[in-house]
PDB file of C-alpha atoms in Angstrom:
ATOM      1  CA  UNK A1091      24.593  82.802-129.798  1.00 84.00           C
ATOM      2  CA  UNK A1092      26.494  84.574-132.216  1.00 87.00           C
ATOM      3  CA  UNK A1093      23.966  86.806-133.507  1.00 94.00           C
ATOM      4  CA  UNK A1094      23.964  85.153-136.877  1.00 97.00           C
ATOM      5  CA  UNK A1095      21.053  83.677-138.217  1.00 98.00           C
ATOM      6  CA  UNK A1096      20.467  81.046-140.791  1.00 98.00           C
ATOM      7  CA  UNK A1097      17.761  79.589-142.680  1.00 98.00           C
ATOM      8  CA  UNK A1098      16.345  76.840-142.704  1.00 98.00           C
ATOM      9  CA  UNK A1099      18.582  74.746-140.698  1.00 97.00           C
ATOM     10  CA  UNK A1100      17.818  71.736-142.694  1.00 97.00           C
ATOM     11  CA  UNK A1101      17.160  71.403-146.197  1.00 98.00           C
ATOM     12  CA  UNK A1102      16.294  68.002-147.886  1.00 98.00           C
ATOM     13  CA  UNK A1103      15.840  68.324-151.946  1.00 98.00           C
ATOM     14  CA  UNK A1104      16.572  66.288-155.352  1.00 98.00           C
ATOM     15  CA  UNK A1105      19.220  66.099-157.483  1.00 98.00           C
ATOM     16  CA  UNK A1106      18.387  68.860-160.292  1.00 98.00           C
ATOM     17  CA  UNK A1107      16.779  71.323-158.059  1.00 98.00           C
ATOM     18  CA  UNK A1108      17.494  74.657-156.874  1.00 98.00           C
ATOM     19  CA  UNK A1109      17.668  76.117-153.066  1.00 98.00           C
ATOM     20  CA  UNK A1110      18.114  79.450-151.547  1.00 98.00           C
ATOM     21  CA  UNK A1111      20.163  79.405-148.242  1.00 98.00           C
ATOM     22  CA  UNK A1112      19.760  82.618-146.082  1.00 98.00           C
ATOM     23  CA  UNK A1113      21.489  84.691-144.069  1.00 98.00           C
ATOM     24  CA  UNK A1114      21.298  87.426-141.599  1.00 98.00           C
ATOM     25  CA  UNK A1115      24.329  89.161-140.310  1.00 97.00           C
ATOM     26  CA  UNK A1116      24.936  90.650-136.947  1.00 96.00           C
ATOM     27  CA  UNK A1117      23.777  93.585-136.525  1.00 95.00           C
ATOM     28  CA  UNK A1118      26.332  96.517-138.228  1.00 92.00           C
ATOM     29  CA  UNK A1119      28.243  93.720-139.609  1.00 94.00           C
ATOM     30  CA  UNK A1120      28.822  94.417-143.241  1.00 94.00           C
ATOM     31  CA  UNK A1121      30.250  91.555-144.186  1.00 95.00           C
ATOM     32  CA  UNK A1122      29.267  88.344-145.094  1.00 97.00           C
ATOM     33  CA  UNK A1123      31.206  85.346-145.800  1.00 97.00           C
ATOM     34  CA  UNK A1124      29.280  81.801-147.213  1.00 98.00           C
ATOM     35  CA  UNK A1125      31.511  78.412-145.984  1.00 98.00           C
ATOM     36  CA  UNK A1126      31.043  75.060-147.102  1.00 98.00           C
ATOM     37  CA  UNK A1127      31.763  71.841-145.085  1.00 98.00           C
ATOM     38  CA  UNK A1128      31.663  68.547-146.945  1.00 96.00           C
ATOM     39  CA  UNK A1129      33.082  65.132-146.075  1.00 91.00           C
ATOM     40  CA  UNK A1130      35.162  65.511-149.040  1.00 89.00           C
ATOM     41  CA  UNK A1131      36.471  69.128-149.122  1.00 91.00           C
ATOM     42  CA  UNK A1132      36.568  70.133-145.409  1.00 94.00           C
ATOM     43  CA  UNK A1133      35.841  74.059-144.413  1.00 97.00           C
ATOM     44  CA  UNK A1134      36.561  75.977-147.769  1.00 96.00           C
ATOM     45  CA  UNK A1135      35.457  79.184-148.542  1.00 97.00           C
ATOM     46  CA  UNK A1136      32.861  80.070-151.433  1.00 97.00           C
ATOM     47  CA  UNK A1137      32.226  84.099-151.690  1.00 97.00           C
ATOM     48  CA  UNK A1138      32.302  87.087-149.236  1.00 96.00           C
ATOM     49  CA  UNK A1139      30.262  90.366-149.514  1.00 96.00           C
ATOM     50  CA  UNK A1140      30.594  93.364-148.873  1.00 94.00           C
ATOM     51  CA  UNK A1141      27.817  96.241-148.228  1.00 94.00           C
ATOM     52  CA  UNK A1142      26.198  94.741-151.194  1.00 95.00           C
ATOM     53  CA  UNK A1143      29.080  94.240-153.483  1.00 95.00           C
ATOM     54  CA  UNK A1144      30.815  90.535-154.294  1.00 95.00           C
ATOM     55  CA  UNK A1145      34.235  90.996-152.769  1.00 94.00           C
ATOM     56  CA  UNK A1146      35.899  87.631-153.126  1.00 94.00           C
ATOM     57  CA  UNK A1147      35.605  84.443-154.603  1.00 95.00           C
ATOM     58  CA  UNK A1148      36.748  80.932-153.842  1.00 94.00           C
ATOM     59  CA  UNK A1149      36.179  77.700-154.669  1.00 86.00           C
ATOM     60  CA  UNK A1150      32.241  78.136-155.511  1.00 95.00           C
ATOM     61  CA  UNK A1151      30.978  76.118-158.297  1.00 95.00           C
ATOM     62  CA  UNK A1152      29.023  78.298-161.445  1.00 96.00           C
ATOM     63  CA  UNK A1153      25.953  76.738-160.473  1.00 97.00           C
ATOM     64  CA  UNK A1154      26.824  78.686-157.544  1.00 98.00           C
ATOM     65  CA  UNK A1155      25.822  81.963-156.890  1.00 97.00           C
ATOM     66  CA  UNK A1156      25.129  84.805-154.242  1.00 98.00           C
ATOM     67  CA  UNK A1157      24.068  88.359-153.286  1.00 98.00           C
ATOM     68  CA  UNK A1158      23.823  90.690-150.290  1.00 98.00           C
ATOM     69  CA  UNK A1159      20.315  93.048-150.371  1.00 97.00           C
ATOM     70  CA  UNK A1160      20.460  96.231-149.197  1.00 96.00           C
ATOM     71  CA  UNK A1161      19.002  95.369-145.673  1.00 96.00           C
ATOM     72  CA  UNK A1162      22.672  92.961-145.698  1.00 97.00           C
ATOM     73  CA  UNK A1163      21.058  89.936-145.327  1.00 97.00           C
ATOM     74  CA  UNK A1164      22.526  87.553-148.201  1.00 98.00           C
ATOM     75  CA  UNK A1165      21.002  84.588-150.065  1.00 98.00           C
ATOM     76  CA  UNK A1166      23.705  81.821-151.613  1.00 98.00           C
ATOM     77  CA  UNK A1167      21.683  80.051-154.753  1.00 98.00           C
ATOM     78  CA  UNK A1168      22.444  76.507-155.686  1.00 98.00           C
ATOM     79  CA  UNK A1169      21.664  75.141-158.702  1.00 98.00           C
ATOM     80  CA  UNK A1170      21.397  71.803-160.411  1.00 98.00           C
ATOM     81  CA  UNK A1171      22.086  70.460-157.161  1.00 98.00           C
ATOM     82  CA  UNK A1172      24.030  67.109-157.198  1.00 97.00           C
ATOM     83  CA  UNK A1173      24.711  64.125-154.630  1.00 97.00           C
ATOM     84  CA  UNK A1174      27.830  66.354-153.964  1.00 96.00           C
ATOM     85  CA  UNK A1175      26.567  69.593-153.099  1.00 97.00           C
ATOM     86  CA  UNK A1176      25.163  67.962-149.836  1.00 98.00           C
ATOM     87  CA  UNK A1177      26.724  69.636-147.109  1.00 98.00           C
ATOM     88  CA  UNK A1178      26.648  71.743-144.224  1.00 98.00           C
ATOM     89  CA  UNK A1179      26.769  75.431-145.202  1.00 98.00           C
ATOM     90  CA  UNK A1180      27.892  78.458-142.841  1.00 98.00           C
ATOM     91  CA  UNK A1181      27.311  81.906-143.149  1.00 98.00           C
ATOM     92  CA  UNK A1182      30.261  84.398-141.248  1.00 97.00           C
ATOM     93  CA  UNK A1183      29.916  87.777-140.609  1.00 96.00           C
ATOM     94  CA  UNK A1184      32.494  90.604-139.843  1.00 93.00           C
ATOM     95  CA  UNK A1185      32.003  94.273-139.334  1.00 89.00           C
ATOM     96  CA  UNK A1186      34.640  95.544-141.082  1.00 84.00           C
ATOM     97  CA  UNK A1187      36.940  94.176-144.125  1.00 82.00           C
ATOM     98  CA  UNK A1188      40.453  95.741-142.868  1.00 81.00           C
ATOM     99  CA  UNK A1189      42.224  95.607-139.535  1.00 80.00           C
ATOM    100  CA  UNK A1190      41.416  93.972-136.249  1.00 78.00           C
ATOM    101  CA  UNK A1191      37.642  94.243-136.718  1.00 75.00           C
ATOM    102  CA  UNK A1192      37.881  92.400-140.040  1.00 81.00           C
ATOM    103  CA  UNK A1193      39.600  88.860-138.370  1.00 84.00           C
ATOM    104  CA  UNK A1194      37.046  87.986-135.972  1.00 87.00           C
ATOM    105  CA  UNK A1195      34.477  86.174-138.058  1.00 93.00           C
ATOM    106  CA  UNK A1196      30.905  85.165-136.415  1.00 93.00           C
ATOM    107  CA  UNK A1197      29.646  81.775-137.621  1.00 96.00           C
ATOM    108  CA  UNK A1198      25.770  80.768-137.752  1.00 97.00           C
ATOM    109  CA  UNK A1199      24.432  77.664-136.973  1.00 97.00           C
ATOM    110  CA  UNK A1200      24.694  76.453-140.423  1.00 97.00           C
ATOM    111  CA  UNK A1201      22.296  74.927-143.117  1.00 98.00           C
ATOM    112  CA  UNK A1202      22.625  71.279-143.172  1.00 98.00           C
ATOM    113  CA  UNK A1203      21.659  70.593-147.354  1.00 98.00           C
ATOM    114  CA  UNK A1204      20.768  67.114-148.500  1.00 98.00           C
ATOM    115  CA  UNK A1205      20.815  66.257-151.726  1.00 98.00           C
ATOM    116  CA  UNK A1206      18.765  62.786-152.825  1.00 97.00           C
TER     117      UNK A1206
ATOM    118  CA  UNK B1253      49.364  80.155-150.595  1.00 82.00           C
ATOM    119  CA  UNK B1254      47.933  79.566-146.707  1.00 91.00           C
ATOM    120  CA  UNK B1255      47.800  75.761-145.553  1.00 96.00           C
ATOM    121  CA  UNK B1256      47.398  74.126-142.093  1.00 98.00           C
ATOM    122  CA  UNK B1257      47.738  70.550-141.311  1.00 98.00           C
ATOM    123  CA  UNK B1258      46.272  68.935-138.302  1.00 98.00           C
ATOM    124  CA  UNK B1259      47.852  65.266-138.625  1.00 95.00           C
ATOM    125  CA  UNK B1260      45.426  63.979-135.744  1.00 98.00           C
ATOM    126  CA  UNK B1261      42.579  62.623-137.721  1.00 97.00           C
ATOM    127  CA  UNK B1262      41.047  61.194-134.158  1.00 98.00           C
ATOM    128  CA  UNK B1263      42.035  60.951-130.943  1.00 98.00           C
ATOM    129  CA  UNK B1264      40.266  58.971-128.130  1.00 98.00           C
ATOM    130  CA  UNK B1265      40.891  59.531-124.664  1.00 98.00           C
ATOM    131  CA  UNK B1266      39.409  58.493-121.286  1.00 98.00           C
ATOM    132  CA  UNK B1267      37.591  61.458-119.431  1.00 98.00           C
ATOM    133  CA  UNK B1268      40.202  63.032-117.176  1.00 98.00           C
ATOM    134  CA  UNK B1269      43.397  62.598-119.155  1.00 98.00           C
ATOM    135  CA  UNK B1270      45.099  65.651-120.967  1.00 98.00           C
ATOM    136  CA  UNK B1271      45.043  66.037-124.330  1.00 98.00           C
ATOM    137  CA  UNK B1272      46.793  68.124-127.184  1.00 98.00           C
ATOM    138  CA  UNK B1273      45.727  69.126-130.782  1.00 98.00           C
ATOM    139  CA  UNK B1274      48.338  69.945-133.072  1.00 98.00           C
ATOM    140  CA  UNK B1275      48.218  72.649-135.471  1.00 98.00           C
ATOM    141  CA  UNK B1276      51.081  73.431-138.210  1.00 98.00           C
ATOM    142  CA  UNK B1277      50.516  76.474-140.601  1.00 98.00           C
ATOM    143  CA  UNK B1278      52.243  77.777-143.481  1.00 97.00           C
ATOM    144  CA  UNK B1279      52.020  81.281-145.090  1.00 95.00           C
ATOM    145  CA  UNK B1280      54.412  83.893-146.622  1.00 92.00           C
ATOM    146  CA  UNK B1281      52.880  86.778-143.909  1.00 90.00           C
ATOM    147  CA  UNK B1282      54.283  88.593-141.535  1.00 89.00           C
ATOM    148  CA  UNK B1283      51.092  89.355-139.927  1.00 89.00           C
ATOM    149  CA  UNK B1284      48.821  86.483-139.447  1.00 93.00           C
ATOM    150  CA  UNK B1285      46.027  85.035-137.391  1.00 94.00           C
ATOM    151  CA  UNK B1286      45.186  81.680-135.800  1.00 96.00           C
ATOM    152  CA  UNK B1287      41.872  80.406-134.535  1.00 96.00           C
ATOM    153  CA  UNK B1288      40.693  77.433-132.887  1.00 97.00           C
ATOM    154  CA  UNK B1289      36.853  76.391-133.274  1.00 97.00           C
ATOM    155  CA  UNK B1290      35.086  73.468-131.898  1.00 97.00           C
ATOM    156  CA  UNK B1291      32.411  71.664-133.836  1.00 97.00           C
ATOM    157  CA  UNK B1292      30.085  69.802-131.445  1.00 96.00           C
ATOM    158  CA  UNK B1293      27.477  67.234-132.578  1.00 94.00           C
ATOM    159  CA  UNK B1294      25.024  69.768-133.107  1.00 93.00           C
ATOM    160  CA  UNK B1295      27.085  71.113-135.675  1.00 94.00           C
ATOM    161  CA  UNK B1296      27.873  75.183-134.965  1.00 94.00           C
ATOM    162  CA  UNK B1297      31.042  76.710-134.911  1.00 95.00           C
ATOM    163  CA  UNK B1298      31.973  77.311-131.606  1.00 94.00           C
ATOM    164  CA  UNK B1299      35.114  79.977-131.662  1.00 93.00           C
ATOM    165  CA  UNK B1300      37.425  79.233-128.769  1.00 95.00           C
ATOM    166  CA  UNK B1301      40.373  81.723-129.220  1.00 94.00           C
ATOM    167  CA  UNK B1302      42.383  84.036-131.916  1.00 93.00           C
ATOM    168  CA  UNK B1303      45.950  84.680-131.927  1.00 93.00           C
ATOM    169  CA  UNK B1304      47.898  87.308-133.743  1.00 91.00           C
ATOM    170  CA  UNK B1305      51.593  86.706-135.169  1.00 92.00           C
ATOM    171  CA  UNK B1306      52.929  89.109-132.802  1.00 90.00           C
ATOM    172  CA  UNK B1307      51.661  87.409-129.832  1.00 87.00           C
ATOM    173  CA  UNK B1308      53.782  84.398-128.548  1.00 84.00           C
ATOM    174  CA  UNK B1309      52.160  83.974-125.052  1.00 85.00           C
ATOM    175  CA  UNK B1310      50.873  80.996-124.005  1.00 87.00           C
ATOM    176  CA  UNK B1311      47.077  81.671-123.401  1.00 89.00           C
ATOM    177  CA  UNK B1312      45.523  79.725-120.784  1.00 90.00           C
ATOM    178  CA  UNK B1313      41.183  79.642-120.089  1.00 91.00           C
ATOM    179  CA  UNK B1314      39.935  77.364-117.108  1.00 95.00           C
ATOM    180  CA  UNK B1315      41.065  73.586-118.707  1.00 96.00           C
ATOM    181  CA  UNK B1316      41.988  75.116-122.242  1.00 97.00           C
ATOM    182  CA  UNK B1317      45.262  76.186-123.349  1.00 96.00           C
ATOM    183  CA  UNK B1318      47.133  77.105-126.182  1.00 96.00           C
ATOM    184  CA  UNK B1319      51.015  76.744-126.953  1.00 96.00           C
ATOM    185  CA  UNK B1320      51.771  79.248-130.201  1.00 95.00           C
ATOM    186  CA  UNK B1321      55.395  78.794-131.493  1.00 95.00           C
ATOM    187  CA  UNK B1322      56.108  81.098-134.465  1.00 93.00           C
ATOM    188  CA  UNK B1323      59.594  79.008-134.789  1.00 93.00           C
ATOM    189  CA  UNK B1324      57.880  75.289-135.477  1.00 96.00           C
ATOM    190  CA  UNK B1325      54.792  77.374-137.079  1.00 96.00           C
ATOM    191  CA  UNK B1326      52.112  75.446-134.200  1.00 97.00           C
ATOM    192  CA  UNK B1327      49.419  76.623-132.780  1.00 97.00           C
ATOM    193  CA  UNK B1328      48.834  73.378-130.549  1.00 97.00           C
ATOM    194  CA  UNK B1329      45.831  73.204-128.270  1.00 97.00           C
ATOM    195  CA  UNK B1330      45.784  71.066-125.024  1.00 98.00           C
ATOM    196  CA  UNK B1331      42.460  70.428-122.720  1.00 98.00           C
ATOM    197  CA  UNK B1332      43.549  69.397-119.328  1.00 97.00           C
ATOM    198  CA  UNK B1333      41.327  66.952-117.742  1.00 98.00           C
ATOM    199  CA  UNK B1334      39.422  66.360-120.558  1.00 98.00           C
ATOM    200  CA  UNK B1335      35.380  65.513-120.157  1.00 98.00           C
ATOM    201  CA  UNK B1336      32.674  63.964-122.125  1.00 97.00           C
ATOM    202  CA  UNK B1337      31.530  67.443-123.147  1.00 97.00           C
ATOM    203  CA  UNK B1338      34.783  68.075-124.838  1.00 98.00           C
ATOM    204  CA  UNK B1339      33.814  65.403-127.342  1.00 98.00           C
ATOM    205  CA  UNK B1340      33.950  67.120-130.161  1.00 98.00           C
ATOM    206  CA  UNK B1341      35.565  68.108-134.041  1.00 98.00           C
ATOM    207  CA  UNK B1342      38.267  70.861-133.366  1.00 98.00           C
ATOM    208  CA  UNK B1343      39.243  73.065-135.934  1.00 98.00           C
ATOM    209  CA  UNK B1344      42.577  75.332-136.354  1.00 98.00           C
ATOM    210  CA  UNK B1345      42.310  77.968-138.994  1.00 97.00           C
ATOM    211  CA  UNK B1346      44.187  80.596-140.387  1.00 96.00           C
ATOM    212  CA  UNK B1347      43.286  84.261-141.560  1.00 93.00           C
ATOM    213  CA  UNK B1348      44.039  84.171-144.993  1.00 90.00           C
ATOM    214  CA  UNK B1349      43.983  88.254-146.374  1.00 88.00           C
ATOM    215  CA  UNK B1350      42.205  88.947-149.171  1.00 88.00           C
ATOM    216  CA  UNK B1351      41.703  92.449-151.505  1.00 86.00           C
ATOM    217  CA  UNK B1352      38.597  93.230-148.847  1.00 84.00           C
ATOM    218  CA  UNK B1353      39.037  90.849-145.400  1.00 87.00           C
ATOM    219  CA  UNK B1354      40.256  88.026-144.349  1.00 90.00           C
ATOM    220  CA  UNK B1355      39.218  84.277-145.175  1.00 93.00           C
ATOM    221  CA  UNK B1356      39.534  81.559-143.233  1.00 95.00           C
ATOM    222  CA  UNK B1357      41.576  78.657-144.032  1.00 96.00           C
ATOM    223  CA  UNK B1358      40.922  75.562-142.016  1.00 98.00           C
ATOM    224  CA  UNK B1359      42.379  72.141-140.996  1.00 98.00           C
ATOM    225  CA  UNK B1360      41.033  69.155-141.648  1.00 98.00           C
ATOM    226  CA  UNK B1361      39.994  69.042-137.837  1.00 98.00           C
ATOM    227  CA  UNK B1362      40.552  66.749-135.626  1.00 98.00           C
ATOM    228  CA  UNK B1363      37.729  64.419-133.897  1.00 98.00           C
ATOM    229  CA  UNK B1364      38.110  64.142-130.039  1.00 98.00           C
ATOM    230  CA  UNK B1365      36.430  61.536-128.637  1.00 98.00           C
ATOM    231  CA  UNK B1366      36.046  61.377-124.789  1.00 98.00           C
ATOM    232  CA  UNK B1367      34.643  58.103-123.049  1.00 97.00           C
ATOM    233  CA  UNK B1368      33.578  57.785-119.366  1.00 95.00           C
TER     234      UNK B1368
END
């Protein structure tokens, strides 16, 4: 158990619709990475936070978007959801953004999204 | 930018026999990291090891071991005597530094199949 939680673990939903993925970090980790894996793409990267403020960005659609609350949890929104978006989606946490503490990334279980 | 290839879409093997994952990065940094993950059927992200640029040992953990060469830029993982439980989708990745953190740039994995 990596101390990173994710919900819901599945998510089944139509084309057009909008989801909110969650996640909770370990505890005193402060940042928060969001992963996508998709048959076509592979692992790629979407958006990290940290302590509340967007940090990075990568390949995360506009209908795309995310936050980190105060409490650190963070919430990736997907909108207008199409066959594609289906995937499996993984939330990371580190505890720090610089030095050793920042490269060892812990992975939840993932949120498995289907898209009809 | 960052890139690893692992060329071994899927390897089957029959339980007992050794097997090795290959793993070839590229980047422009000095300082770097390398990870291994294992994907079982349930889906997580099971980290197995990280290795720093600086760090050229051979790292060895019960049947698992790993054979870093900064000079062919591989990070090549072998499982000695492998077992149905090692069926799996393996992952190499690469720590990809960012403004705040690292990212994590993956391979395409590679699917391991073990039979009985």
């Amino acid at each position: 158990d990596s101390g990173v939680t994710q919900t819901p673990k599945h998510l089944i939903t139509a084309t057009g619709q909008r989801v909110t993925l969650r996640c909770s970090p370990r505890s005193g980790d402060l940042s928060v990475y969001w992963y996508q894996q998709s048959l076509d793409q592979g692992l790629q990267f979407l958006i990290q936070y940290y302590n509340g403020e967007e940090r990075a960005k990568g390949n995360i659609l506009e209908r795309f978007s995310a936050q980190q609350f105060p409490d650190l949890h963070s919430e990736l929104n997907l909108s207008s959801l199409e066959l594609g978006d289906s995937a499996l989606y993984f939330c990371a946490s580190t505890h720090g953004v610089f030095g050793i503490s920042s490269q060892q990334q812990f992975f939840g279980p993932g949120t498995r999204l289907t898209v009809l | 930018a960052q890139k690893v290839t692992q060329a071994q879409t899927e390897i089957s093997v029959v339980e007992k026999e050794d097997v090795t994952l290959d793993c070839v990065y590229e980047t422009r940094d000095t300082t770097y990291y390398l990870f291994w993950y294992k994907q079982p059927p349930s889906g997580e992200l099971v980290f197995l090891i990280r290795r720093n640029s600086f760090d050229e040992q051979n790292e060895i953990s019960g049947r698992y071991s790993w054979n870093f060469q900064k000079s062919t830029s591989s990070f090549n993982f072998t499982i000695t005597a492998s077992q149905v439980v090692d069926s799996a989708v393996y992952f190499c990745a690469l720590s990809e530094p960012m403004e705040y953190g690292n990212k994590l740039v993956f391979g395409a994995g590679t699917i391991l199949r073990v039979k009985s």
